[in-house]
mmCIF file of C-alpha atoms in Angstrom:
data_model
loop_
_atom_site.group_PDB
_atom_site.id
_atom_site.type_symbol
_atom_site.label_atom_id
_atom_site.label_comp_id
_atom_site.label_asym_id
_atom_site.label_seq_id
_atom_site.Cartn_x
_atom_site.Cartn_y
_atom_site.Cartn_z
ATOM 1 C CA UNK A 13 116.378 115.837 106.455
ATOM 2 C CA UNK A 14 113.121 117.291 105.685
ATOM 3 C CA UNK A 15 112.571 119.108 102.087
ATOM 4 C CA UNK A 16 112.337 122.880 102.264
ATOM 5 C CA UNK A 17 109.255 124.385 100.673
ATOM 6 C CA UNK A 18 108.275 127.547 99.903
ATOM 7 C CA UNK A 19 104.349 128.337 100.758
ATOM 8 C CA UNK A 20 103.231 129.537 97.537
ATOM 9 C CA UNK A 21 105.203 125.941 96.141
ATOM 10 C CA UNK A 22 103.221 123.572 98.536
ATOM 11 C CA UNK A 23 100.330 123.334 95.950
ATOM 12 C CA UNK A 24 102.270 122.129 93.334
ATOM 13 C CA UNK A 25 103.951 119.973 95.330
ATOM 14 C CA UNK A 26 101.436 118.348 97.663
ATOM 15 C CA UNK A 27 99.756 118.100 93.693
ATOM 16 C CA UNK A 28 103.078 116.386 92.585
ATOM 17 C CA UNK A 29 103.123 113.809 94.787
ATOM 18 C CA UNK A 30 99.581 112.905 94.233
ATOM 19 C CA UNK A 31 100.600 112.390 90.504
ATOM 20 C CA UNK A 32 103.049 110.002 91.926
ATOM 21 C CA UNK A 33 100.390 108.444 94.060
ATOM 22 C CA UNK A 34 98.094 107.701 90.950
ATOM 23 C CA UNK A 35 101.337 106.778 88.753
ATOM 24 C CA UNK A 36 102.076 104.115 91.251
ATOM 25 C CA UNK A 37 98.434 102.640 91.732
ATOM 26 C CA UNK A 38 98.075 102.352 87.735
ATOM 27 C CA UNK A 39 101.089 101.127 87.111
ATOM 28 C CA UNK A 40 100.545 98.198 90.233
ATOM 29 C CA UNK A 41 96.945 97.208 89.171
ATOM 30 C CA UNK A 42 98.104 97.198 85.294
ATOM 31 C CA UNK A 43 101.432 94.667 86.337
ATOM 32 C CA UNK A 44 99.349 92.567 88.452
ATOM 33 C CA UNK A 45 96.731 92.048 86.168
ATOM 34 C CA UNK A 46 99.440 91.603 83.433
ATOM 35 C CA UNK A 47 101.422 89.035 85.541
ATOM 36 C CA UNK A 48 97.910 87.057 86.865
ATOM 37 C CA UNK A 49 96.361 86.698 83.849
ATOM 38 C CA UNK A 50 96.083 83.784 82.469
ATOM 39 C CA UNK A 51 97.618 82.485 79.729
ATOM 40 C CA UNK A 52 96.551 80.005 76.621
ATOM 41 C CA UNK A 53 98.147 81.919 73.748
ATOM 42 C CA UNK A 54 98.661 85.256 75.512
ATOM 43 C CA UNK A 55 96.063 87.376 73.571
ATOM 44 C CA UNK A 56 94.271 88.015 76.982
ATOM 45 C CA UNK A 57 97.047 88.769 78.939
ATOM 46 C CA UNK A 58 98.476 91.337 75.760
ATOM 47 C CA UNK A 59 95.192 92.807 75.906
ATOM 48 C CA UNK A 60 95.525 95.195 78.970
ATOM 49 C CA UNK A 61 95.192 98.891 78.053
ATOM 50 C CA UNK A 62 95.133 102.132 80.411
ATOM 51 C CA UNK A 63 92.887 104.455 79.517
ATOM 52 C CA UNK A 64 92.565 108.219 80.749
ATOM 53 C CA UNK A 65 89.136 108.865 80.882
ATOM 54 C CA UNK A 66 88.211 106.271 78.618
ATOM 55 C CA UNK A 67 88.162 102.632 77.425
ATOM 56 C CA UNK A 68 89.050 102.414 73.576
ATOM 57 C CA UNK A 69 91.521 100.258 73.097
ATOM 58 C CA UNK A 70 89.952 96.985 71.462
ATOM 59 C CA UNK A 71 92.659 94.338 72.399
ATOM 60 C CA UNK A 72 95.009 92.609 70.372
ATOM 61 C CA UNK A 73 94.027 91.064 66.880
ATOM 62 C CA UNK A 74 92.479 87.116 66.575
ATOM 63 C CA UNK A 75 94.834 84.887 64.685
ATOM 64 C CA UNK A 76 98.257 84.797 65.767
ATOM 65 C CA UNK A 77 99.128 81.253 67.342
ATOM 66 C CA UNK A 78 101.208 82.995 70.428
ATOM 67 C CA UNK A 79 101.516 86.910 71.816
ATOM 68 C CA UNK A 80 104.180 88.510 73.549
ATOM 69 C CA UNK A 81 103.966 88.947 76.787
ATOM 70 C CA UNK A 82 103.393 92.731 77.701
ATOM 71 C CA UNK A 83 105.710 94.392 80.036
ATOM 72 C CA UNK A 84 103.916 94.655 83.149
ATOM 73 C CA UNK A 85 106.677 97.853 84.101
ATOM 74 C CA UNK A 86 105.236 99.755 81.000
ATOM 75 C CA UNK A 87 101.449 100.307 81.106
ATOM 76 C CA UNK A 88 99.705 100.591 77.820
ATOM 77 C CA UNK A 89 98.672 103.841 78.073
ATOM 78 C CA UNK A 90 96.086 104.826 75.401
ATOM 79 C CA UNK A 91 95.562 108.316 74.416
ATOM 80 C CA UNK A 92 97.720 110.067 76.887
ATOM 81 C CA UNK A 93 101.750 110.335 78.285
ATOM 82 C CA UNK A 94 101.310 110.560 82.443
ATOM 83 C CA UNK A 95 98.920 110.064 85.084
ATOM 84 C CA UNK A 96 97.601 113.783 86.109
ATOM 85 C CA UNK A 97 95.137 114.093 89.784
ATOM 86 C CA UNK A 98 92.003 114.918 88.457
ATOM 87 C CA UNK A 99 91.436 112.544 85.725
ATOM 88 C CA UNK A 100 90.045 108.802 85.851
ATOM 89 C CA UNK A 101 92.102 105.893 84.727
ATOM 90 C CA UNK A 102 90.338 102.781 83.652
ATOM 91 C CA UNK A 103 92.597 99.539 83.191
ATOM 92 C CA UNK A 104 89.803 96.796 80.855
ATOM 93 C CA UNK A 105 90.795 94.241 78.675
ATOM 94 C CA UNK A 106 87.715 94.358 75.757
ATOM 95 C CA UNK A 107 88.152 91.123 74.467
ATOM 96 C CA UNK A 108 84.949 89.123 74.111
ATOM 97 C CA UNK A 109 85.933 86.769 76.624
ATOM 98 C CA UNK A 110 87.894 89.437 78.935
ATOM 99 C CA UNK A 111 84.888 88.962 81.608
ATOM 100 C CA UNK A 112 84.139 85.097 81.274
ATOM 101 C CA UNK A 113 88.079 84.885 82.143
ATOM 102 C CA UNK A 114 88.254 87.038 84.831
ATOM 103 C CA UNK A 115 85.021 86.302 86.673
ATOM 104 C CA UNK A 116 84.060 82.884 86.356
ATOM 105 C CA UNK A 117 86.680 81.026 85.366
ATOM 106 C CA UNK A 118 86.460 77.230 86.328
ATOM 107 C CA UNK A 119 87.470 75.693 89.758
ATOM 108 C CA UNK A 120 90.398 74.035 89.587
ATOM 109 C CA UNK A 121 90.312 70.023 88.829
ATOM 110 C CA UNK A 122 87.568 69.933 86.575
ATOM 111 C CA UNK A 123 88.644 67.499 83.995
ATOM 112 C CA UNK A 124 86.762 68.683 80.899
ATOM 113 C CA UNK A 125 85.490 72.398 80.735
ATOM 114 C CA UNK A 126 84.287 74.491 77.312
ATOM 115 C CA UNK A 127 85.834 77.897 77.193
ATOM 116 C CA UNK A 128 85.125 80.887 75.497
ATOM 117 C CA UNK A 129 85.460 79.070 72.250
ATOM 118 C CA UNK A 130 82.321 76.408 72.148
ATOM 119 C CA UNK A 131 84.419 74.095 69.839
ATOM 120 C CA UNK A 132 87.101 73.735 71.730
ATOM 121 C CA UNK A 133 87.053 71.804 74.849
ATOM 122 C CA UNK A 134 90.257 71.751 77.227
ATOM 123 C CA UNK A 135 91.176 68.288 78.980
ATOM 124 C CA UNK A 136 92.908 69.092 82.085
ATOM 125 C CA UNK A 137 92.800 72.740 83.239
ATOM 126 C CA UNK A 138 95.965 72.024 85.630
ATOM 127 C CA UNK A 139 98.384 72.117 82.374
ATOM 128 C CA UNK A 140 100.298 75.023 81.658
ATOM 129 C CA UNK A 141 98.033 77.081 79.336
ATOM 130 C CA UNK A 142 95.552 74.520 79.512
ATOM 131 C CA UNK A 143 92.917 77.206 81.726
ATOM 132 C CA UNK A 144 92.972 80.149 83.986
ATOM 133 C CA UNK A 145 91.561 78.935 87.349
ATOM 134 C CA UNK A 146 94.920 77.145 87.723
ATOM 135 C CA UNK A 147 96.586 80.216 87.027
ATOM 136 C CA UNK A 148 94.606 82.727 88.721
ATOM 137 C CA UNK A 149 93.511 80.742 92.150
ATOM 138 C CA UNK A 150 89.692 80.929 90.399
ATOM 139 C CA UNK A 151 86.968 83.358 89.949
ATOM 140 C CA UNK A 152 87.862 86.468 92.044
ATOM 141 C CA UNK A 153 91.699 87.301 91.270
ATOM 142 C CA UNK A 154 90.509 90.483 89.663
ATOM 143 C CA UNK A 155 88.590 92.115 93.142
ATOM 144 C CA UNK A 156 91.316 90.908 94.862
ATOM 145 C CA UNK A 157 93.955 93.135 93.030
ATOM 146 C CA UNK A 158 91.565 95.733 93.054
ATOM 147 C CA UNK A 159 90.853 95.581 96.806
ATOM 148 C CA UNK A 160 95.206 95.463 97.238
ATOM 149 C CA UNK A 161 95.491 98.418 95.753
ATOM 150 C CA UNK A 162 92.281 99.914 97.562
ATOM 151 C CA UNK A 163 94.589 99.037 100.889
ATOM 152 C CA UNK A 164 97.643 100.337 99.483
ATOM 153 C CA UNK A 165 96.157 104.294 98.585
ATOM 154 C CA UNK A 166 95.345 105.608 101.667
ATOM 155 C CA UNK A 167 98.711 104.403 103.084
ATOM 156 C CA UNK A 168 100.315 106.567 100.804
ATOM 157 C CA UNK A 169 98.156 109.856 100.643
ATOM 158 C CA UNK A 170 98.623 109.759 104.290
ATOM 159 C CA UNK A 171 102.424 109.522 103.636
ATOM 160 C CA UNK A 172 101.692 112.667 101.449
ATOM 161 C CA UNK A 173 100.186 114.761 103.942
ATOM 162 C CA UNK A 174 103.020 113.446 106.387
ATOM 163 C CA UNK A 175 105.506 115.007 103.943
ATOM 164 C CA UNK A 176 103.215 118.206 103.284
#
């Protein structure tokens, strides 16, 4: 059965289901880059922040020797409560290494590979927390999120004007 709305209400609702629409891309980019990061001690992958019109949040602090793992259901938001049409969300990690691990992580079977930390040097990237191109399929897992969720917009704003 189709809602009944009155004509001076289908602004604020054609503008309420838009805020639905940008609630549900955030909240899908932030889990999937959550759930496909990868993982070594879990600072990277605690890192994720949403911010609304900005990108403050620094990331979580060096030292600990594990991190819990963020709930990918629960964006970080930083300095605001809900996603509003009209504003511009930007989901960053600003670690140091943030871009090294998302864009050019090493292929997979390389047996000895430097990270972000020139002192360390990993044996086998294939090990659980041993390296992210494992983890992540390689350089690239970040466009291809972003390009999912480029896909998965205009099916629902034309769901929206279906319903309008």
């Amino acid at each position: 059965m189709a809602k009944e709305i009155k004509i001076e209400n289908v602004g604020k609702f054609v503008e309420g289901e838009y805020n639905k629409l940008i609630k549900a891309a955030v909240a899908e980019t932030y889990a999937s880059l959550v759930q496909k990061s990868p993982v070594d001690l879990g600072r990277f992958r605690a890192s994720w922040a949403v911010g609304q019109n900005n990108a403050t949040f620094l990331g979580e602090p060096a030292g600990k020797s594990s991190y819990p793992t963020p709930n990918p259901e629960e964006p970080r938001k930083i300095g605001y409560d809900k996603e509003k049409a009209g504003n511009t969300y930007v989901i960053y990690n600003n670690l140091p290494y943030a871009e090294k691990l998302a864009y050019a992580a090493p292929g997979f079977g390389l047996k000895e590979e430097k990270r972000y930390n020139p002192t360390r040097v990993v044996d086998n990237w294939a090990t659980p927390g041993g390296g992210s191109s494992h983890q992540t399929n390689g350089p690239g897992w970040v466009e291809a999120i972003s390009k999912h969720v480029q896909r998965m917009i205009p099916t629902l704003a034309a769901e929206i004007e279906r319903k309008a």
